[in-house]
PDB file of C-alpha atoms in Angstrom:
ATOM      1  CA  MET A 260     260.010 144.725  25.287  1.00  0.00           C
ATOM      2  CA  GLU A 261     257.763 147.381  23.385  1.00  0.00           C
ATOM      3  CA  LEU A 262     260.403 149.896  23.559  1.00  0.00           C
ATOM      4  CA  LYS A 263     262.962 147.539  21.699  1.00  0.00           C
ATOM      5  CA  VAL A 264     260.488 146.841  18.982  1.00  0.00           C
ATOM      6  CA  ALA A 265     259.772 150.592  18.531  1.00  0.00           C
ATOM      7  CA  PHE A 266     263.571 151.176  18.442  1.00  0.00           C
ATOM      8  CA  VAL A 267     264.138 148.545  15.921  1.00  0.00           C
ATOM      9  CA  ILE A 268     261.527 149.885  13.725  1.00  0.00           C
ATOM     10  CA  VAL A 269     262.853 153.422  13.890  1.00  0.00           C
ATOM     11  CA  CYS A 270     266.280 152.176  12.824  1.00  0.00           C
ATOM     12  CA  LEU A 271     264.927 150.163   9.789  1.00  0.00           C
ATOM     13  CA  CYS A 272     262.950 153.274   8.574  1.00  0.00           C
ATOM     14  CA  ALA A 273     266.057 155.571   8.965  1.00  0.00           C
ATOM     15  CA  LEU A 274     268.268 152.836   7.072  1.00  0.00           C
ATOM     16  CA  ALA A 275     265.649 152.600   4.267  1.00  0.00           C
ATOM     17  CA  ILE A 276     265.412 156.425   3.870  1.00  0.00           C
ATOM     18  CA  THR A 277     269.258 156.995   3.826  1.00  0.00           C
ATOM     19  CA  SER A 278     269.982 154.262   1.334  1.00  0.00           C
ATOM     20  CA  THR A 279     267.325 155.482  -1.101  1.00  0.00           C
ATOM     21  CA  GLU A 280     268.314 159.049  -1.086  1.00  0.00           C
ATOM     22  CA  ALA A 281     264.801 159.755   0.191  1.00  0.00           C
ATOM     23  CA  GLY A 282     263.370 158.571  -3.009  1.00  0.00           C
ATOM     24  CA  ILE A 283     263.877 161.976  -4.832  1.00  0.00           C
ATOM     25  CA  PRO A 284     265.230 161.487  -8.347  1.00  0.00           C
ATOM     26  CA  LYS A 285     267.677 164.034  -9.765  1.00  0.00           C
ATOM     27  CA  CYS A 286     265.746 165.372 -12.982  1.00  0.00           C
ATOM     28  CA  CYS A 287     266.540 168.061 -15.423  1.00  0.00           C
ATOM     29  CA  ILE A 288     263.998 170.808 -15.048  1.00  0.00           C
ATOM     30  CA  ALA A 289     265.152 172.840 -18.041  1.00  0.00           C
ATOM     31  CA  THR A 290     267.119 171.941 -21.192  1.00  0.00           C
ATOM     32  CA  LYS A 291     269.673 174.092 -23.449  1.00  0.00           C
ATOM     33  CA  TRP A 292     269.736 174.076 -27.119  1.00  0.00           C
ATOM     34  CA  ASP A 293     273.131 175.971 -27.520  1.00  0.00           C
ATOM     35  CA  ILE A 294     275.809 173.748 -26.028  1.00  0.00           C
ATOM     36  CA  PRO A 295     279.328 175.050 -27.357  1.00  0.00           C
ATOM     37  CA  ALA A 296     281.285 172.574 -29.234  1.00  0.00           C
ATOM     38  CA  ARG A 297     284.130 172.940 -26.957  1.00  0.00           C
ATOM     39  CA  ILE A 298     281.804 171.495 -24.121  1.00  0.00           C
ATOM     40  CA  LEU A 299     280.645 168.740 -26.396  1.00  0.00           C
ATOM     41  CA  ARG A 300     284.390 167.768 -26.948  1.00  0.00           C
ATOM     42  CA  LYS A 301     284.749 167.358 -23.261  1.00  0.00           C
ATOM     43  CA  VAL A 302     281.736 164.911 -22.690  1.00  0.00           C
ATOM     44  CA  GLN A 303     282.968 161.872 -20.885  1.00  0.00           C
ATOM     45  CA  GLY A 304     279.419 160.158 -20.856  1.00  0.00           C
ATOM     46  CA  TRP A 305     275.796 160.825 -21.450  1.00  0.00           C
ATOM     47  CA  SER A 306     272.307 159.413 -20.685  1.00  0.00           C
ATOM     48  CA  MET A 307     268.664 160.075 -21.633  1.00  0.00           C
ATOM     49  CA  GLN A 308     265.992 161.280 -19.391  1.00  0.00           C
ATOM     50  CA  HIS A 309     262.461 160.338 -20.392  1.00  0.00           C
ATOM     51  CA  SER A 310     259.391 162.198 -19.740  1.00  0.00           C
ATOM     52  CA  SER A 311     257.560 158.961 -19.209  1.00  0.00           C
ATOM     53  CA  GLY A 312     259.532 158.356 -15.832  1.00  0.00           C
ATOM     54  CA  ALA A 313     259.687 160.260 -12.673  1.00  0.00           C
ATOM     55  CA  CYS A 314     260.975 163.236 -14.617  1.00  0.00           C
ATOM     56  CA  ASP A 315     258.545 165.765 -16.425  1.00  0.00           C
ATOM     57  CA  ILE A 316     260.746 166.732 -19.558  1.00  0.00           C
ATOM     58  CA  PRO A 317     262.909 164.592 -21.947  1.00  0.00           C
ATOM     59  CA  ALA A 318     266.598 165.726 -21.683  1.00  0.00           C
ATOM     60  CA  LEU A 319     270.009 164.584 -22.697  1.00  0.00           C
ATOM     61  CA  ILE A 320     272.183 164.481 -19.546  1.00  0.00           C
ATOM     62  CA  LEU A 321     275.833 165.165 -20.215  1.00  0.00           C
ATOM     63  CA  ARG A 322     278.737 164.485 -17.909  1.00  0.00           C
ATOM     64  CA  VAL A 323     281.474 166.665 -18.840  1.00  0.00           C
ATOM     65  CA  LYS A 324     285.246 166.590 -17.739  1.00  0.00           C
ATOM     66  CA  ASP A 325     286.121 169.459 -15.118  1.00  0.00           C
ATOM     67  CA  MET A 326     282.356 170.256 -14.524  1.00  0.00           C
ATOM     68  CA  ARG A 327     280.921 169.370 -11.231  1.00  0.00           C
ATOM     69  CA  ARG A 328     277.155 169.156 -12.275  1.00  0.00           C
ATOM     70  CA  PRO A 329     275.873 167.757 -15.458  1.00  0.00           C
ATOM     71  CA  VAL A 330     274.512 169.702 -18.328  1.00  0.00           C
ATOM     72  CA  CYS A 331     271.002 169.280 -19.300  1.00  0.00           C
ATOM     73  CA  ALA A 332     270.627 169.531 -23.133  1.00  0.00           C
ATOM     74  CA  HIS A 333     267.813 169.210 -25.345  1.00  0.00           C
ATOM     75  CA  PRO A 334     267.522 165.681 -26.799  1.00  0.00           C
ATOM     76  CA  LYS A 335     268.028 166.763 -30.444  1.00  0.00           C
ATOM     77  CA  VAL A 336     271.641 168.066 -29.199  1.00  0.00           C
ATOM     78  CA  LYS A 337     272.536 164.077 -29.150  1.00  0.00           C
ATOM     79  CA  ARG A 338     273.134 164.404 -32.968  1.00  0.00           C
ATOM     80  CA  ALA A 339     275.639 166.957 -32.810  1.00  0.00           C
ATOM     81  CA  LEU A 340     277.224 165.277 -29.889  1.00  0.00           C
ATOM     82  CA  LEU A 341     277.593 161.905 -31.821  1.00  0.00           C
ATOM     83  CA  LEU A 342     278.986 163.762 -34.960  1.00  0.00           C
ATOM     84  CA  ILE A 343     281.752 165.455 -32.906  1.00  0.00           C
ATOM     85  CA  GLN A 344     282.630 162.160 -30.972  1.00  0.00           C
ATOM     86  CA  GLN A 345     282.744 160.318 -34.380  1.00  0.00           C
ATOM     87  CA  ARG A 346     285.166 163.309 -35.925  1.00  0.00           C
ATOM     88  CA  MET A 347     287.265 163.051 -32.604  1.00  0.00           C
ATOM     89  CA  LYS A 348     287.477 159.136 -33.181  1.00  0.00           C
ATOM     90  CA  GLN A 349     288.587 159.582 -36.781  1.00  0.00           C
ATOM     91  CA  ASN A 350     291.120 162.087 -35.873  1.00  0.00           C
ATOM     92  CA  LYS A 351     292.793 159.869 -33.147  1.00  0.00           C
ATOM     93  CA  GLN A 352     292.823 157.048 -35.781  1.00  0.00           C
ATOM     94  CA  LYS A 353     294.643 159.349 -38.237  1.00  0.00           C
ATOM     95  CA  ALA A 354     297.067 160.494 -36.000  1.00  0.00           C
ATOM     96  CA  ALA A 355     297.942 156.827 -34.924  1.00  0.00           C
ATOM     97  CA  TYR A 356     299.305 156.181 -38.370  1.00  0.00           C
TER      98      TYR A 356
END
């Protein structure tokens, strides 16, 4: 009977570890200031990494089309990103007329 209980506990621990990806967060460890505009135009989504959480530094995480890994940018790059996205949106609206 004790062997069955030990086996169930081992299985539950293995399930917990695999479902939480071992509890290791994916963090940016360095950021870039000089992100080219051609890369910023290809951004499909972004999120903010805050230093108050599990990660040590604040960062802007950019998910870029045709790139396997996200780009870690300095949070102030967000301003340039939003400007480029706004201009692209305006250009699409003008082209629709």
